[in-house]
Amino acid sequence: LAFDGDADRCFVIDEKGQAVTPSAVAAIVSLSEIARAKANGNRDIVVLHNLLTSRAVAEFIEQAGAKPIRTRVGHSLIKDQMAATGAIFGGEHSAHYYFKDFYGADNGMLAAMQVLKELGSQSLPLSEFAARFDPYFASGEINSTVADAKSKISQIKAEYPNHPLDELDGITISSADSESPWWWFNVRSSNTEPLLRLNVESSDESVCKALTDKVLGIIRS
């Protein structure tokens, strides 16, 4: 387990020395918190995840009988959403994990304890256990220094005129419902630096790589 300086972020490393993705951690802790809420008689359960977590996170939340709500990136915004929605838990791709029972704030230690509890409840090593919650392929966040972020985002939008687009936070462009394998990518500007941040995910590894190379090529051209 690794924590940042104020311990509101928790990173998990498996027995092979590989990082468990924060999305997998978010899914693991979501299921633990949902089960705890149900045991306490809660039936209208909400869990937050930001738009850069894996598609699998929302899928696991729904399968467990709770409602996933997709949010923008940012811990102050998510704290507000925790209060507004009554969510029991929230997870970010940046390894921030938020708990209703911790005043809706993020706490790396609580996330660590939940991961250890779930790991200890079964017999698989962490690498195999975590793999269950990480079924897709992702680029990770790739940062690029750009002179004109708005122009680059316009170029990217023009490259995908017929695909679903949302602008909740930056732009997220995704495959059509009929497409297989599915994919999505998000491009968003840094609030503090002249950077564009790219995240890509797909159900197919080669599609994920090709899409990453294509969009990154536009950003860095």
PDB file of N, CA and C in Angstrom, residues 18-80:
ATOM      1  N   GLN A  18       3.092  -5.189  -9.419  1.00  0.00           N
ATOM      2  CA  GLN A  18       2.326  -4.412 -10.390  1.00  0.00           C
ATOM      3  C   GLN A  18       1.223  -3.621  -9.690  1.00  0.00           C
ATOM      4  N   ALA A  19       0.980  -2.424 -10.188  1.00  0.00           N
ATOM      5  CA  ALA A  19      -0.063  -1.590  -9.601  1.00  0.00           C
ATOM      6  C   ALA A  19      -1.441  -2.148  -9.940  1.00  0.00           C
ATOM      7  N   VAL A  20      -2.305  -2.193  -8.946  1.00  0.00           N
ATOM      8  CA  VAL A  20      -3.721  -2.462  -9.174  1.00  0.00           C
ATOM      9  C   VAL A  20      -4.334  -1.138  -9.610  1.00  0.00           C
ATOM     10  N   THR A  21      -5.086  -1.125 -10.693  1.00  0.00           N
ATOM     11  CA  THR A  21      -5.621   0.138 -11.178  1.00  0.00           C
ATOM     12  C   THR A  21      -6.573   0.752 -10.154  1.00  0.00           C
ATOM     13  N   PRO A  22      -6.557   2.073 -10.018  1.00  0.00           N
ATOM     14  CA  PRO A  22      -7.529   2.709  -9.121  1.00  0.00           C
ATOM     15  C   PRO A  22      -8.973   2.380  -9.475  1.00  0.00           C
ATOM     16  N   SER A  23      -9.251   2.120 -10.749  1.00  0.00           N
ATOM     17  CA  SER A  23     -10.611   1.713 -11.123  1.00  0.00           C
ATOM     18  C   SER A  23     -10.971   0.376 -10.496  1.00  0.00           C
ATOM     19  N   ALA A  24     -10.025  -0.568 -10.499  1.00  0.00           N
ATOM     20  CA  ALA A  24     -10.284  -1.867  -9.868  1.00  0.00           C
ATOM     21  C   ALA A  24     -10.488  -1.694  -8.368  1.00  0.00           C
ATOM     22  N   VAL A  25      -9.672  -0.840  -7.757  1.00  0.00           N
ATOM     23  CA  VAL A  25      -9.847  -0.566  -6.325  1.00  0.00           C
ATOM     24  C   VAL A  25     -11.221   0.048  -6.074  1.00  0.00           C
ATOM     25  N   ALA A  26     -11.620   0.997  -6.934  1.00  0.00           N
ATOM     26  CA  ALA A  26     -12.935   1.625  -6.786  1.00  0.00           C
ATOM     27  C   ALA A  26     -14.053   0.596  -6.878  1.00  0.00           C
ATOM     28  N   ALA A  27     -13.927  -0.356  -7.795  1.00  0.00           N
ATOM     29  CA  ALA A  27     -14.946  -1.396  -7.936  1.00  0.00           C
ATOM     30  C   ALA A  27     -14.983  -2.301  -6.701  1.00  0.00           C
ATOM     31  N   ILE A  28     -13.811  -2.697  -6.218  1.00  0.00           N
ATOM     32  CA  ILE A  28     -13.732  -3.564  -5.043  1.00  0.00           C
ATOM     33  C   ILE A  28     -14.376  -2.892  -3.831  1.00  0.00           C
ATOM     34  N   VAL A  29     -14.001  -1.636  -3.604  1.00  0.00           N
ATOM     35  CA  VAL A  29     -14.534  -0.926  -2.431  1.00  0.00           C
ATOM     36  C   VAL A  29     -16.021  -0.620  -2.616  1.00  0.00           C
ATOM     37  N   SER A  30     -16.431  -0.319  -3.847  1.00  0.00           N
ATOM     38  CA  SER A  30     -17.860  -0.089  -4.110  1.00  0.00           C
ATOM     39  C   SER A  30     -18.691  -1.281  -3.670  1.00  0.00           C
ATOM     40  N   LEU A  31     -18.277  -2.484  -4.078  1.00  0.00           N
ATOM     41  CA  LEU A  31     -19.046  -3.678  -3.735  1.00  0.00           C
ATOM     42  C   LEU A  31     -19.084  -3.902  -2.226  1.00  0.00           C
ATOM     43  N   SER A  32     -17.967  -3.619  -1.569  1.00  0.00           N
ATOM     44  CA  SER A  32     -17.926  -3.780  -0.119  1.00  0.00           C
ATOM     45  C   SER A  32     -18.861  -2.794   0.566  1.00  0.00           C
ATOM     46  N   GLU A  33     -18.853  -1.544   0.112  1.00  0.00           N
ATOM     47  CA  GLU A  33     -19.711  -0.520   0.704  1.00  0.00           C
ATOM     48  C   GLU A  33     -21.196  -0.761   0.389  1.00  0.00           C
ATOM     49  N   ILE A  34     -21.472  -1.240  -0.813  1.00  0.00           N
ATOM     50  CA  ILE A  34     -22.862  -1.554  -1.179  1.00  0.00           C
ATOM     51  C   ILE A  34     -23.397  -2.682  -0.302  1.00  0.00           C
ATOM     52  N   ALA A  35     -22.587  -3.718  -0.114  1.00  0.00           N
ATOM     53  CA  ALA A  35     -23.018  -4.837   0.736  1.00  0.00           C
ATOM     54  C   ALA A  35     -23.264  -4.370   2.163  1.00  0.00           C
ATOM     55  N   ARG A  36     -22.413  -3.479   2.654  1.00  0.00           N
ATOM     56  CA  ARG A  36     -22.580  -2.961   4.015  1.00  0.00           C
ATOM     57  C   ARG A  36     -23.850  -2.124   4.123  1.00  0.00           C
ATOM     58  N   ALA A  37     -24.112  -1.309   3.090  1.00  0.00           N
ATOM     59  CA  ALA A  37     -25.329  -0.485   3.096  1.00  0.00           C
ATOM     60  C   ALA A  37     -26.578  -1.347   3.065  1.00  0.00           C
ATOM     61  N   LYS A  38     -26.557  -2.410   2.258  1.00  0.00           N
ATOM     62  CA  LYS A  38     -27.704  -3.313   2.200  1.00  0.00           C
ATOM     63  C   LYS A  38     -27.921  -4.016   3.532  1.00  0.00           C
ATOM     64  N   ALA A  39     -26.838  -4.396   4.184  1.00  0.00           N
ATOM     65  CA  ALA A  39     -26.956  -5.065   5.480  1.00  0.00           C
ATOM     66  C   ALA A  39     -27.570  -4.152   6.529  1.00  0.00           C
ATOM     67  N   ASN A  40     -27.421  -2.832   6.317  1.00  0.00           N
ATOM     68  CA  ASN A  40     -27.993  -1.855   7.239  1.00  0.00           C
ATOM     69  C   ASN A  40     -29.397  -1.417   6.817  1.00  0.00           C
ATOM     70  N   GLY A  41     -29.951  -2.116   5.802  1.00  0.00           N
ATOM     71  CA  GLY A  41     -31.317  -1.842   5.394  1.00  0.00           C
ATOM     72  C   GLY A  41     -31.484  -0.772   4.333  1.00  0.00           C
ATOM     73  N   ASN A  42     -30.377  -0.267   3.780  1.00  0.00           N
ATOM     74  CA  ASN A  42     -30.443   0.767   2.740  1.00  0.00           C
ATOM     75  C   ASN A  42     -30.761   0.119   1.401  1.00  0.00           C
ATOM     76  N   ARG A  43     -31.767   0.616   0.700  1.00  0.00           N
ATOM     77  CA  ARG A  43     -32.130   0.049  -0.592  1.00  0.00           C
ATOM     78  C   ARG A  43     -31.925   1.020  -1.762  1.00  0.00           C
ATOM     79  N   ASP A  44     -31.943   2.315  -1.491  1.00  0.00           N
ATOM     80  CA  ASP A  44     -31.711   3.308  -2.540  1.00  0.00           C
ATOM     81  C   ASP A  44     -30.263   3.770  -2.451  1.00  0.00           C
ATOM     82  N   ILE A  45     -29.378   2.970  -3.049  1.00  0.00           N
ATOM     83  CA  ILE A  45     -27.933   3.160  -2.854  1.00  0.00           C
ATOM     84  C   ILE A  45     -27.332   3.830  -4.082  1.00  0.00           C
ATOM     85  N   VAL A  46     -26.590   4.903  -3.846  1.00  0.00           N
ATOM     86  CA  VAL A  46     -25.920   5.647  -4.912  1.00  0.00           C
ATOM     87  C   VAL A  46     -24.414   5.579  -4.696  1.00  0.00           C
ATOM     88  N   VAL A  47     -23.670   5.351  -5.786  1.00  0.00           N
ATOM     89  CA  VAL A  47     -22.209   5.353  -5.758  1.00  0.00           C
ATOM     90  C   VAL A  47     -21.716   6.248  -6.894  1.00  0.00           C
ATOM     91  N   LEU A  48     -20.768   7.130  -6.591  1.00  0.00           N
ATOM     92  CA  LEU A  48     -20.207   8.030  -7.592  1.00  0.00           C
ATOM     93  C   LEU A  48     -18.936   7.450  -8.207  1.00  0.00           C
ATOM     94  N   HIS A  49     -18.704   7.776  -9.469  1.00  0.00           N
ATOM     95  CA  HIS A  49     -17.421   7.474 -10.112  1.00  0.00           C
ATOM     96  C   HIS A  49     -17.162   8.592 -11.114  1.00  0.00           C
ATOM     97  N   ASN A  50     -15.918   9.051 -11.222  1.00  0.00           N
ATOM     98  CA  ASN A  50     -15.705  10.109 -12.194  1.00  0.00           C
ATOM     99  C   ASN A  50     -15.628   9.526 -13.601  1.00  0.00           C
ATOM    100  N   LEU A  51     -15.713  10.386 -14.589  1.00  0.00           N
ATOM    101  CA  LEU A  51     -15.868   9.934 -15.965  1.00  0.00           C
ATOM    102  C   LEU A  51     -14.622   9.267 -16.529  1.00  0.00           C
ATOM    103  N   LEU A  52     -13.508   9.270 -15.796  1.00  0.00           N
ATOM    104  CA  LEU A  52     -12.284   8.638 -16.284  1.00  0.00           C
ATOM    105  C   LEU A  52     -12.054   7.255 -15.695  1.00  0.00           C
ATOM    106  N   THR A  53     -12.896   6.822 -14.775  1.00  0.00           N
ATOM    107  CA  THR A  53     -12.755   5.453 -14.291  1.00  0.00           C
ATOM    108  C   THR A  53     -13.213   4.484 -15.377  1.00  0.00           C
ATOM    109  N   SER A  54     -12.793   3.252 -15.251  1.00  0.00           N
ATOM    110  CA  SER A  54     -13.157   2.226 -16.220  1.00  0.00           C
ATOM    111  C   SER A  54     -14.672   2.042 -16.308  1.00  0.00           C
ATOM    112  N   ARG A  55     -15.119   1.695 -17.504  1.00  0.00           N
ATOM    113  CA  ARG A  55     -16.528   1.345 -17.699  1.00  0.00           C
ATOM    114  C   ARG A  55     -16.952   0.233 -16.744  1.00  0.00           C
ATOM    115  N   ALA A  56     -15.999  -0.606 -16.357  1.00  0.00           N
ATOM    116  CA  ALA A  56     -16.306  -1.727 -15.462  1.00  0.00           C
ATOM    117  C   ALA A  56     -16.820  -1.263 -14.107  1.00  0.00           C
ATOM    118  N   VAL A  57     -16.391  -0.089 -13.637  1.00  0.00           N
ATOM    119  CA  VAL A  57     -16.805   0.378 -12.318  1.00  0.00           C
ATOM    120  C   VAL A  57     -18.321   0.533 -12.260  1.00  0.00           C
ATOM    121  N   ALA A  58     -18.890   1.240 -13.241  1.00  0.00           N
ATOM    122  CA  ALA A  58     -20.348   1.414 -13.278  1.00  0.00           C
ATOM    123  C   ALA A  58     -21.053   0.072 -13.445  1.00  0.00           C
ATOM    124  N   GLU A  59     -20.459  -0.827 -14.236  1.00  0.00           N
ATOM    125  CA  GLU A  59     -21.075  -2.139 -14.448  1.00  0.00           C
ATOM    126  C   GLU A  59     -21.157  -2.925 -13.136  1.00  0.00           C
ATOM    127  N   PHE A  60     -20.078  -2.912 -12.355  1.00  0.00           N
ATOM    128  CA  PHE A  60     -20.084  -3.639 -11.078  1.00  0.00           C
ATOM    129  C   PHE A  60     -21.077  -3.015 -10.098  1.00  0.00           C
ATOM    130  N   ILE A  61     -21.154  -1.686 -10.089  1.00  0.00           N
ATOM    131  CA  ILE A  61     -22.095  -1.009  -9.199  1.00  0.00           C
ATOM    132  C   ILE A  61     -23.526  -1.408  -9.544  1.00  0.00           C
ATOM    133  N   GLU A  62     -23.857  -1.399 -10.830  1.00  0.00           N
ATOM    134  CA  GLU A  62     -25.210  -1.776 -11.260  1.00  0.00           C
ATOM    135  C   GLU A  62     -25.507  -3.232 -10.943  1.00  0.00           C
ATOM    136  N   GLN A  63     -24.531  -4.118 -11.193  1.00  0.00           N
ATOM    137  CA  GLN A  63     -24.730  -5.537 -10.925  1.00  0.00           C
ATOM    138  C   GLN A  63     -25.005  -5.798  -9.445  1.00  0.00           C
ATOM    139  N   ALA A  64     -24.450  -4.934  -8.590  1.00  0.00           N
ATOM    140  CA  ALA A  64     -24.646  -5.102  -7.148  1.00  0.00           C
ATOM    141  C   ALA A  64     -25.956  -4.479  -6.676  1.00  0.00           C
ATOM    142  N   GLY A  65     -26.713  -3.886  -7.593  1.00  0.00           N
ATOM    143  CA  GLY A  65     -28.019  -3.350  -7.239  1.00  0.00           C
ATOM    144  C   GLY A  65     -28.022  -1.908  -6.782  1.00  0.00           C
ATOM    145  N   ALA A  66     -26.948  -1.166  -7.092  1.00  0.00           N
ATOM    146  CA  ALA A  66     -26.878   0.248  -6.731  1.00  0.00           C
ATOM    147  C   ALA A  66     -26.908   1.108  -7.994  1.00  0.00           C
ATOM    148  N   LYS A  67     -27.013   2.406  -7.792  1.00  0.00           N
ATOM    149  CA  LYS A  67     -27.081   3.348  -8.914  1.00  0.00           C
ATOM    150  C   LYS A  67     -25.751   4.069  -9.068  1.00  0.00           C
ATOM    151  N   PRO A  68     -25.064   3.895 -10.215  1.00  0.00           N
ATOM    152  CA  PRO A  68     -23.831   4.654 -10.443  1.00  0.00           C
ATOM    153  C   PRO A  68     -24.148   6.038 -10.995  1.00  0.00           C
ATOM    154  N   ILE A  69     -23.453   7.042 -10.506  1.00  0.00           N
ATOM    155  CA  ILE A  69     -23.564   8.399 -11.036  1.00  0.00           C
ATOM    156  C   ILE A  69     -22.186   8.867 -11.479  1.00  0.00           C
ATOM    157  N   ARG A  70     -22.119   9.276 -12.738  1.00  0.00           N
ATOM    158  CA  ARG A  70     -20.863   9.708 -13.367  1.00  0.00           C
ATOM    159  C   ARG A  70     -20.650  11.196 -13.089  1.00  0.00           C
ATOM    160  N   THR A  71     -19.443  11.551 -12.665  1.00  0.00           N
ATOM    161  CA  THR A  71     -19.156  12.926 -12.291  1.00  0.00           C
ATOM    162  C   THR A  71     -17.951  13.469 -13.045  1.00  0.00           C
ATOM    163  N   ARG A  72     -17.772  14.773 -12.952  1.00  0.00           N
ATOM    164  CA  ARG A  72     -16.543  15.400 -13.414  1.00  0.00           C
ATOM    165  C   ARG A  72     -15.399  15.017 -12.482  1.00  0.00           C
ATOM    166  N   VAL A  73     -14.181  15.377 -12.908  1.00  0.00           N
ATOM    167  CA  VAL A  73     -12.977  15.096 -12.121  1.00  0.00           C
ATOM    168  C   VAL A  73     -12.774  16.213 -11.102  1.00  0.00           C
ATOM    169  N   GLY A  74     -12.343  15.844  -9.898  1.00  0.00           N
ATOM    170  CA  GLY A  74     -11.985  16.858  -8.915  1.00  0.00           C
ATOM    171  C   GLY A  74     -12.553  16.581  -7.548  1.00  0.00           C
ATOM    172  N   HIS A  75     -11.685  16.579  -6.527  1.00  0.00           N
ATOM    173  CA  HIS A  75     -12.146  16.139  -5.213  1.00  0.00           C
ATOM    174  C   HIS A  75     -13.114  17.118  -4.570  1.00  0.00           C
ATOM    175  N   SER A  76     -12.952  18.428  -4.782  1.00  0.00           N
ATOM    176  CA  SER A  76     -13.896  19.362  -4.169  1.00  0.00           C
ATOM    177  C   SER A  76     -15.279  19.220  -4.801  1.00  0.00           C
ATOM    178  N   LEU A  77     -15.322  19.009  -6.111  1.00  0.00           N
ATOM    179  CA  LEU A  77     -16.601  18.804  -6.799  1.00  0.00           C
ATOM    180  C   LEU A  77     -17.271  17.516  -6.323  1.00  0.00           C
ATOM    181  N   ILE A  78     -16.481  16.459  -6.178  1.00  0.00           N
ATOM    182  CA  ILE A  78     -17.061  15.177  -5.778  1.00  0.00           C
ATOM    183  C   ILE A  78     -17.564  15.226  -4.333  1.00  0.00           C
ATOM    184  N   LYS A  79     -16.866  15.956  -3.483  1.00  0.00           N
ATOM    185  CA  LYS A  79     -17.374  16.118  -2.118  1.00  0.00           C
ATOM    186  C   LYS A  79     -18.755  16.772  -2.135  1.00  0.00           C
ATOM    187  N   ASP A  80     -18.926  17.772  -2.985  1.00  0.00           N
ATOM    188  CA  ASP A  80     -20.243  18.399  -3.125  1.00  0.00           C
ATOM    189  C   ASP A  80     -21.278  17.390  -3.618  1.00  0.00           C
TER     190      ASP A  80
END
